[in-house]
Each structure stands twice: as structure tokens, then as C-alpha cells.
């Protein structure tokens, strides 16, 4: 049996990059798998957070996930800090992971930037906590954006070393699930940069809360080259902005890039952009409407998260007990 686990940080608003990169896949996977989805507040505090903003961000992210189609009656949706196994297994795995392994993590290098000495120790050990998240449920499949590939490799290395060191197979090795057209959504202003919540230009991203006018405006202003769309995927080589918009179209309409180009090849952006905006509005408007209702009912969101934490704990506690036994803490 396969078990799916994934996590998302409760910082900032959900944007199209999060939605197409991960959340849509989370929603689809609910149909065929046991799914566990986690708002990773322990990860959030690896960089400075204002407590009131974090508190609000946790609820908002839960509401946004439900609005996007996560069904808390089927999938388990919960808040990481409320299940103790994450932090407790992470400590044990910090004694399994090697400093040399963490030194190779590119995300730490990017996030710590020039001031590496001033970064928190938590930011450095972030990927070990991520491994604990997954392994605490013995998850077999982990849907993520392609920027998380290296962290998933590390989780596998940690699981394998723990099993070998303790001489008992406590953890299965988790598989990343990365495929799909627009898994990596790029900035609308720069086809070589990822769409990001921290981009200073709001025009660079589509927020899940953008209304139809904002979406149409941003797509209209999106940077492109001057050529018409090619009729085959190979023609997108060296055209990152065009490739990004076509990839977004494909993902939003559940078609391949080849199919989109079969329909839109030969069109200029003056023609393609309004078509893309229409598809985007149709996909996002219902999510937007559900989110507007949900975010006003924080008591309901808190109840969903509490129930999710209880269900998650019921799975993770026996794994934590197995870890304790494997290490020799208990008999
Ligand atoms: N690091 C992931 C990200 O930034 C979030 C995350 C935390 C996660 N724990 C996880 C993803 C476990 C998958 C599985 O996107």
C-alpha cells in the first residue's frame, strides 16, 4: 500500500506556482491513496517569524488548501508542531545525518545567502526535519516541486543509513513524485526565475486571491518574446517566457504541452494571452470564492486541524515507538 505525505510552509499567500507545482497533485492523489498533508510551522520558524502573523498564516494556508480541493474528511490535514513525532524523530535523525550531507544542500546555501554565519541552526538542519516529517508516517510517495528533489534524496539517504545502523528496517525509502507539465512555474517578468512569494514585483506572480481583472492584467503584461508560438514543443527551446506560459496553460487545462501547441501553434501572444487568462480565471475563481468563505471561519479551520493532528498522531506514535526501540531508548 502506498502512503502519500507532503508539506507546505504557512508563510505568505498561496500563488500559482504552489498550486501547479504541488497542490493540484495533492488534490488528485486523494482519490487513489492515503494522503497526509502538513502545514509545516516548525519549518517556518527556521527564519524569523512574527508570532501573530504566523498564527494567522497557519489558518490561512489550511483554508487555502481546503479551498483548492483538499478534502479533510479523506486526506489528513494538520499542523506539524501539534504532532510531537516530527520534532522527536528529527532529533534522532540529526544523529544519523552527516554534516557533509547537509553541507551539500543547495537550498540552505540559497536561503542563508551571504550571511551564512548568521543563519539559524534550524535552517541548516531543515532537511533533516523534512526527512522526519516523511518517515514519521512511513510515507512511500512525496509529491513536491522539483526544487525539493535534493531534500528527498537526503531523506532516502537518512532512512537507509538509519535502517543499516540499527540493523532493522524501520523506514521504507520514500519516492519523490515530481512529473507533470508546469511543475516549475516561472516568474511572469523573468522566465529564468521561479515564481515566488518573495518577488518584490507583484506582477511577477499570480496570487490565488487575484480576481479576474488582476489575472487578465498580469497575463497581458507578462514578458514574452515577439515570435508566434511554435507548433511543436521543440520550438520552445531558448524561449523561457513562452515555455512558461504554454506550460501553465497545459497544466491548468490538463493537457500536454504538445496538445496546447497543436491548438495554439502559430498564434501570437496577442491571441494566446487572453485564452490563457480565460482558462486561468475559470480554474481559480471557484477556489477564490471558497477561500473567501473559509478564511472567515477560523473556529472551523481550527477544528479541522485538531482532528487532523489526532489522526496524524495515531499513525506517527507507533513509528516513534519503533524508533525508540531501534535506537535502544526502550526495550
Ligand atoms: N521543504 C518543503 C518546501 O519548501 C516543505 C516540506 C516540509 C515538505 N516537509 C516536507 C515537503 C515533507 C514534502 C515532504 O516545499
Coordinates of C-alpha atoms and ligand atoms in Angstrom, one line a residue:
X1 CA 0.0 0.0 0.0
X2 CA 1.2 3.5 -0.8
X3 CA 1.0 6.4 1.6
X4 CA 1.4 9.9 0.4
X5 CA 2.9 12.7 2.6
X6 CA 3.7 16.3 1.7
X7 CA 4.2 19.6 3.5
X8 CA 3.8 23.3 2.7
X9 CA 5.0 26.3 4.7
X10 CA 2.4 28.6 6.2
X11 CA 4.2 31.8 5.1
X12 CA 2.7 34.1 2.6
X13 CA -0.2 33.6 0.3
X14 CA -0.6 30.6 -2.0
X15 CA 0.3 31.5 -5.6
X16 CA 0.0 29.8 -8.9
X17 CA 3.5 28.3 -8.5
X18 CA 2.5 26.5 -5.3
X19 CA -0.8 25.5 -6.8
X20 CA 0.5 23.9 -10.1
X21 CA 3.8 22.8 -8.5
X22 CA 2.3 20.8 -5.7
X23 CA -1.3 21.4 -4.6
X24 CA -3.1 20.2 -7.7
X25 CA -1.2 17.0 -7.5
X26 CA -2.1 16.7 -3.8
X27 CA -5.7 17.0 -4.7
X28 CA -5.6 14.4 -7.5
X29 CA -3.7 11.9 -5.2
X30 CA -6.5 11.9 -2.7
X31 CA -8.6 9.7 -5.0
X32 CA -6.2 6.8 -5.1
X33 CA -4.0 7.0 -2.0
X34 CA -4.0 7.5 1.7
X35 CA -2.8 11.1 1.9
X36 CA -1.3 13.1 4.7
X37 CA -0.8 16.9 4.2
X38 CA 1.0 19.0 6.7
X39 CA 1.3 22.8 7.3
X40 CA 4.9 22.9 8.3
X41 CA 5.1 25.5 11.0
X42 CA 8.2 24.0 12.6
X43 CA 10.0 24.7 9.3
X44 CA 8.6 28.2 9.1
X45 CA 10.4 29.3 12.2
X46 CA 13.8 28.4 10.7
X47 CA 13.7 32.1 9.6
X48 CA 12.3 34.9 11.8
X49 CA 8.5 35.0 12.1
X50 CA 6.2 37.4 13.8
X51 CA 4.1 35.2 16.1
X52 CA 0.7 36.8 15.3
X53 CA 1.4 36.7 11.6
X54 CA 2.5 33.0 11.8
X55 CA -0.7 32.1 13.8
X56 CA -2.8 33.7 11.1
X57 CA -0.7 32.2 8.3
X58 CA -1.3 28.7 9.5
X59 CA -5.0 29.1 9.4
X60 CA -4.9 30.9 6.0
X61 CA -2.8 28.1 4.5
X62 CA -5.2 25.4 5.8
X63 CA -8.1 27.4 4.4
X64 CA -6.4 27.8 1.1
X65 CA -5.6 24.1 0.8
X66 CA -9.2 23.2 1.5
X67 CA -10.4 25.8 -1.0
X68 CA -8.1 24.3 -3.5
X69 CA -9.7 20.9 -3.1
X70 CA -8.0 19.1 -0.2
X71 CA -10.8 17.2 1.5
X72 CA -10.1 17.0 5.2
X73 CA -12.5 14.0 5.5
X74 CA -10.4 11.9 3.2
X75 CA -6.9 13.3 3.5
X76 CA -5.3 14.1 6.8
X77 CA -4.7 17.9 7.0
X78 CA -2.8 19.1 10.1
X79 CA -0.3 21.4 11.7
X80 CA 3.2 20.0 12.1
X81 CA 4.0 21.4 15.6
X82 CA 0.9 19.7 17.0
X83 CA 2.3 16.2 16.4
X84 CA 5.3 15.6 18.6
X85 CA 6.8 12.8 16.5
X86 CA 8.1 15.3 13.9
X87 CA 10.4 17.1 16.3
X88 CA 11.3 14.0 18.3
X89 CA 12.2 11.8 15.3
X90 CA 14.0 14.8 13.7
X91 CA 16.4 14.8 16.8
X92 CA 17.2 11.2 16.3
X93 CA 17.8 11.6 12.6
X94 CA 20.1 14.6 13.2
X95 CA 22.3 12.0 14.8
X96 CA 22.0 9.9 11.6
X97 CA 22.6 12.6 9.0
X98 CA 26.2 13.7 8.4
X99 CA 27.4 17.3 8.4
X100 CA 28.9 16.6 4.9
X101 CA 25.5 15.7 3.6
X102 CA 23.9 18.9 4.8
X103 CA 26.8 20.9 3.5
X104 CA 25.8 19.9 0.0
X105 CA 22.2 21.2 0.3
X106 CA 21.8 24.0 -2.3
X107 CA 18.6 25.4 -0.7
X108 CA 20.5 26.2 2.5
X109 CA 23.1 28.0 0.5
X110 CA 20.5 30.0 -1.3
X111 CA 18.4 30.8 1.8
X112 CA 21.3 31.7 4.0
X113 CA 22.9 33.8 1.3
X114 CA 25.9 35.9 2.2
X115 CA 25.3 35.7 5.9
X116 CA 25.7 32.0 6.5
X117 CA 27.1 32.5 9.9
X118 CA 24.0 34.4 10.9
X119 CA 21.6 31.8 9.7
X120 CA 19.7 29.7 12.4
X121 CA 20.9 26.2 13.1
X122 CA 17.3 25.2 12.3
X123 CA 17.7 26.5 8.7
X124 CA 20.8 24.3 8.4
X125 CA 19.0 21.2 9.7
X126 CA 15.8 22.0 7.9
X127 CA 16.1 19.0 5.5
X128 CA 16.5 16.6 8.5
X129 CA 13.2 17.7 9.9
X130 CA 11.7 17.3 6.4
X131 CA 13.0 13.7 6.4
X132 CA 11.4 13.1 9.8
X133 CA 8.1 14.5 8.5
X134 CA 8.0 11.9 5.8
X135 CA 9.5 9.0 7.7
X136 CA 7.2 9.5 10.8
X137 CA 4.4 8.2 8.6
X138 CA 6.4 5.6 6.7
X139 CA 5.3 7.5 3.6
X140 CA 6.1 5.9 0.3
X141 CA 5.3 8.8 -2.1
X142 CA 6.1 12.5 -1.7
X143 CA 4.6 15.0 -4.3
X144 CA 6.8 18.0 -4.4
X145 CA 8.0 20.7 -6.8
X146 CA 11.3 20.0 -8.5
X147 CA 13.3 22.3 -6.1
X148 CA 12.7 19.6 -3.4
X149 CA 14.4 16.8 -5.3
X150 CA 17.7 17.1 -3.3
X151 CA 15.8 17.1 0.0
X152 CA 14.0 13.9 -1.0
X153 CA 17.3 12.3 -1.9
X154 CA 18.6 13.2 1.5
X155 CA 15.5 11.7 3.2
X156 CA 16.2 8.5 1.4
X157 CA 19.9 8.5 2.4
X158 CA 18.9 9.2 6.0
X159 CA 16.3 6.4 6.1
X160 CA 18.8 3.9 4.5
X161 CA 21.5 4.8 7.0
X162 CA 19.2 4.6 10.0
X163 CA 18.0 1.2 8.9
X164 CA 21.6 0.0 8.3
X165 CA 23.0 1.5 11.6
X166 CA 20.2 0.0 13.7
X167 CA 20.1 -3.3 11.8
X168 CA 16.4 -3.2 11.4
X169 CA 14.2 -1.8 8.6
X170 CA 12.3 0.8 10.4
X171 CA 11.7 3.1 7.4
X172 CA 10.8 2.5 3.8
X173 CA 12.7 4.7 1.3
X174 CA 10.3 7.4 0.1
X175 CA 9.9 8.2 -3.6
X176 CA 9.5 11.8 -4.9
X177 CA 6.6 12.4 -7.3
X178 CA 7.6 15.3 -9.5
X179 CA 6.2 14.7 -13.0
X180 CA 3.6 16.9 -14.8
X181 CA 3.7 19.9 -17.2
X182 CA 4.2 23.1 -15.2
X183 CA 5.8 21.7 -12.1
X184 CA 8.1 24.6 -12.1
X185 CA 6.2 27.8 -12.7
X186 CA 8.4 30.8 -13.5
X187 CA 8.0 34.5 -12.9
X188 CA 5.8 36.4 -15.3
X189 CA 8.5 39.1 -15.5
X190 CA 11.6 36.8 -15.9
X191 CA 11.4 33.4 -17.4
X192 CA 14.6 32.3 -15.7
X193 CA 13.4 33.0 -12.1
X194 CA 10.9 30.9 -10.2
X195 CA 7.5 32.4 -9.4
X196 CA 7.9 33.3 -5.8
X197 CA 6.0 34.8 -2.9
X198 CA 9.0 37.0 -2.1
X199 CA 9.4 38.6 -5.5
X200 CA 9.2 42.3 -4.9
X201 CA 7.1 42.7 -8.0
X202 CA 3.5 41.5 -7.5
X203 CA 3.2 41.5 -11.3
X204 CA 5.6 38.6 -11.4
X205 CA 3.2 36.2 -9.8
X206 CA -0.5 35.1 -9.9
X207 CA -1.8 35.0 -6.3
X208 CA -4.6 32.5 -5.6
X209 CA -6.6 35.5 -4.3
X210 CA -6.2 37.6 -7.5
X211 CA -9.5 38.4 -9.1
X212 CA -10.3 38.1 -12.8
X213 CA -9.2 41.6 -13.6
X214 CA -5.8 41.2 -11.9
X215 CA -5.2 37.9 -13.6
X216 CA -6.0 39.4 -17.0
X217 CA -3.8 42.4 -16.4
X218 CA -0.8 40.3 -15.2
X219 CA -1.1 37.9 -18.1
X220 CA -1.4 40.8 -20.6
X221 CA 1.8 42.4 -19.1
X222 CA 3.7 39.1 -18.8
X223 CA 7.0 39.3 -20.5
X224 CA 7.3 37.4 -23.8
X225 CA 9.4 37.5 -27.0
X226 CA 8.0 38.8 -30.3
X227 CA 7.6 35.5 -32.1
X228 CA 4.5 33.4 -32.7
X229 CA 4.0 30.2 -30.8
X230 CA 5.7 27.1 -32.4
X231 CA 3.5 24.2 -33.3
X232 CA 5.8 21.7 -31.5
X233 CA 7.5 21.6 -28.1
X234 CA 11.0 21.6 -29.6
X235 CA 10.2 25.2 -30.8
X236 CA 10.1 26.4 -27.2
X237 CA 13.8 25.8 -26.7
X238 CA 15.6 29.0 -25.8
X239 CA 12.2 30.8 -25.2
X240 CA 11.7 30.5 -21.4
X241 CA 8.9 33.0 -21.2
X242 CA 6.9 31.4 -24.0
X243 CA 7.6 27.9 -22.5
X244 CA 6.4 29.1 -19.1
X245 CA 3.1 30.4 -20.4
X246 CA 2.5 27.3 -22.5
X247 CA 3.4 25.1 -19.6
X248 CA 0.9 26.9 -17.3
X249 CA -1.8 26.6 -20.0
X250 CA -1.1 22.9 -20.3
X251 CA -1.2 22.3 -16.5
X252 CA -4.3 24.3 -16.0
X253 CA -6.2 22.5 -18.7
X254 CA -4.8 19.0 -18.0
X255 CA -3.3 18.8 -21.5
X256 CA 0.3 18.1 -22.6
X257 CA 2.5 20.9 -24.0
X258 CA 2.2 19.2 -27.4
X259 CA -1.6 19.3 -27.3
X260 CA -1.6 23.0 -26.3
X261 CA 0.8 23.8 -29.2
X262 CA -1.3 21.8 -31.6
X263 CA -4.2 24.1 -30.7
X264 CA -2.3 27.4 -30.3
X265 CA 0.8 27.0 -32.5
X266 CA 1.1 29.9 -35.0
X267 CA -0.7 32.3 -32.7
X268 CA 0.9 35.5 -31.5
X269 CA 0.8 36.3 -27.8
X270 CA -1.9 38.9 -28.5
X271 CA -4.1 35.9 -29.2
X272 CA -2.7 33.4 -26.8
X273 CA -2.6 35.5 -23.7
X274 CA -6.4 36.2 -23.5
X275 CA -7.1 32.5 -24.0
X276 CA -4.7 31.7 -21.1
X277 CA -6.2 34.3 -18.9
X278 CA -9.7 32.8 -19.5
X279 CA -8.5 29.3 -18.6
X280 CA -6.8 30.7 -15.5
X281 CA -9.8 32.6 -14.3
X282 CA -12.0 29.6 -14.8
X283 CA -9.6 27.5 -12.7
X284 CA -9.0 30.0 -9.9
X285 CA -12.4 31.7 -9.5
X286 CA -14.1 28.8 -7.6
X287 CA -11.1 28.4 -5.4
X288 CA -11.1 32.0 -4.7
X289 CA -14.7 32.0 -3.8
X290 CA -14.4 29.0 -1.4
X291 CA -11.3 30.6 0.2
X292 CA -13.2 33.9 0.9
X293 CA -15.8 31.9 2.9
X294 CA -13.5 29.6 4.7
X295 CA -11.0 32.2 5.9
X296 CA -13.7 33.9 7.9
X297 CA -14.5 30.8 9.9
X298 CA -11.3 30.3 12.0
X299 CA -13.1 28.1 14.5
X300 CA -14.0 25.6 11.7
X301 CA -10.4 25.6 10.4
X302 CA -9.0 25.1 14.0
X303 CA -11.4 22.1 14.4
X304 CA -10.3 20.6 11.1
X305 CA -6.6 21.0 12.1
X306 CA -7.2 19.5 15.5
X307 CA -8.9 16.4 14.1
X308 CA -6.1 16.1 11.5
X309 CA -3.5 16.2 14.3
X310 CA -5.2 13.5 16.2
X311 CA -5.4 11.2 13.1
X312 CA -1.8 12.0 12.2
X313 CA -0.6 11.2 15.8
X314 CA -2.4 7.9 15.7
X315 CA -0.1 6.9 12.7
X316 CA 3.1 8.5 13.9
X317 CA 3.1 7.4 17.5
X318 CA 3.8 3.7 16.8
X319 CA 6.6 4.8 14.4
X320 CA 8.1 6.9 17.1
X321 CA 7.9 3.9 19.5
X322 CA 9.7 1.8 16.9
X323 CA 12.4 4.5 16.6
X324 CA 12.8 4.5 20.4
X325 CA 13.2 0.7 20.4
X326 CA 15.5 0.6 17.4
X327 CA 17.9 3.2 19.0
X328 CA 17.8 1.4 22.4
X329 CA 15.8 4.0 24.4
X330 CA 13.2 1.4 25.2
X331 CA 13.1 -2.4 25.3
Ligands
LIG1 N1 10.5 21.9 2.2 C1 9.3 21.8 1.6 C2 9.1 23.0 0.7 O1 9.6 24.1 0.9 C3 8.1 21.7 2.6 C4 8.2 20.4 3.3 C5 8.4 20.3 4.6 C6 7.9 19.2 2.8 N2 8.3 19.0 5.0 C7 8.0 18.3 3.9 C8 7.6 18.7 1.5 C9 7.9 16.9 3.7 C10 7.4 17.3 1.4 C11 7.6 16.4 2.5 O2 8.3 23.0 -0.3

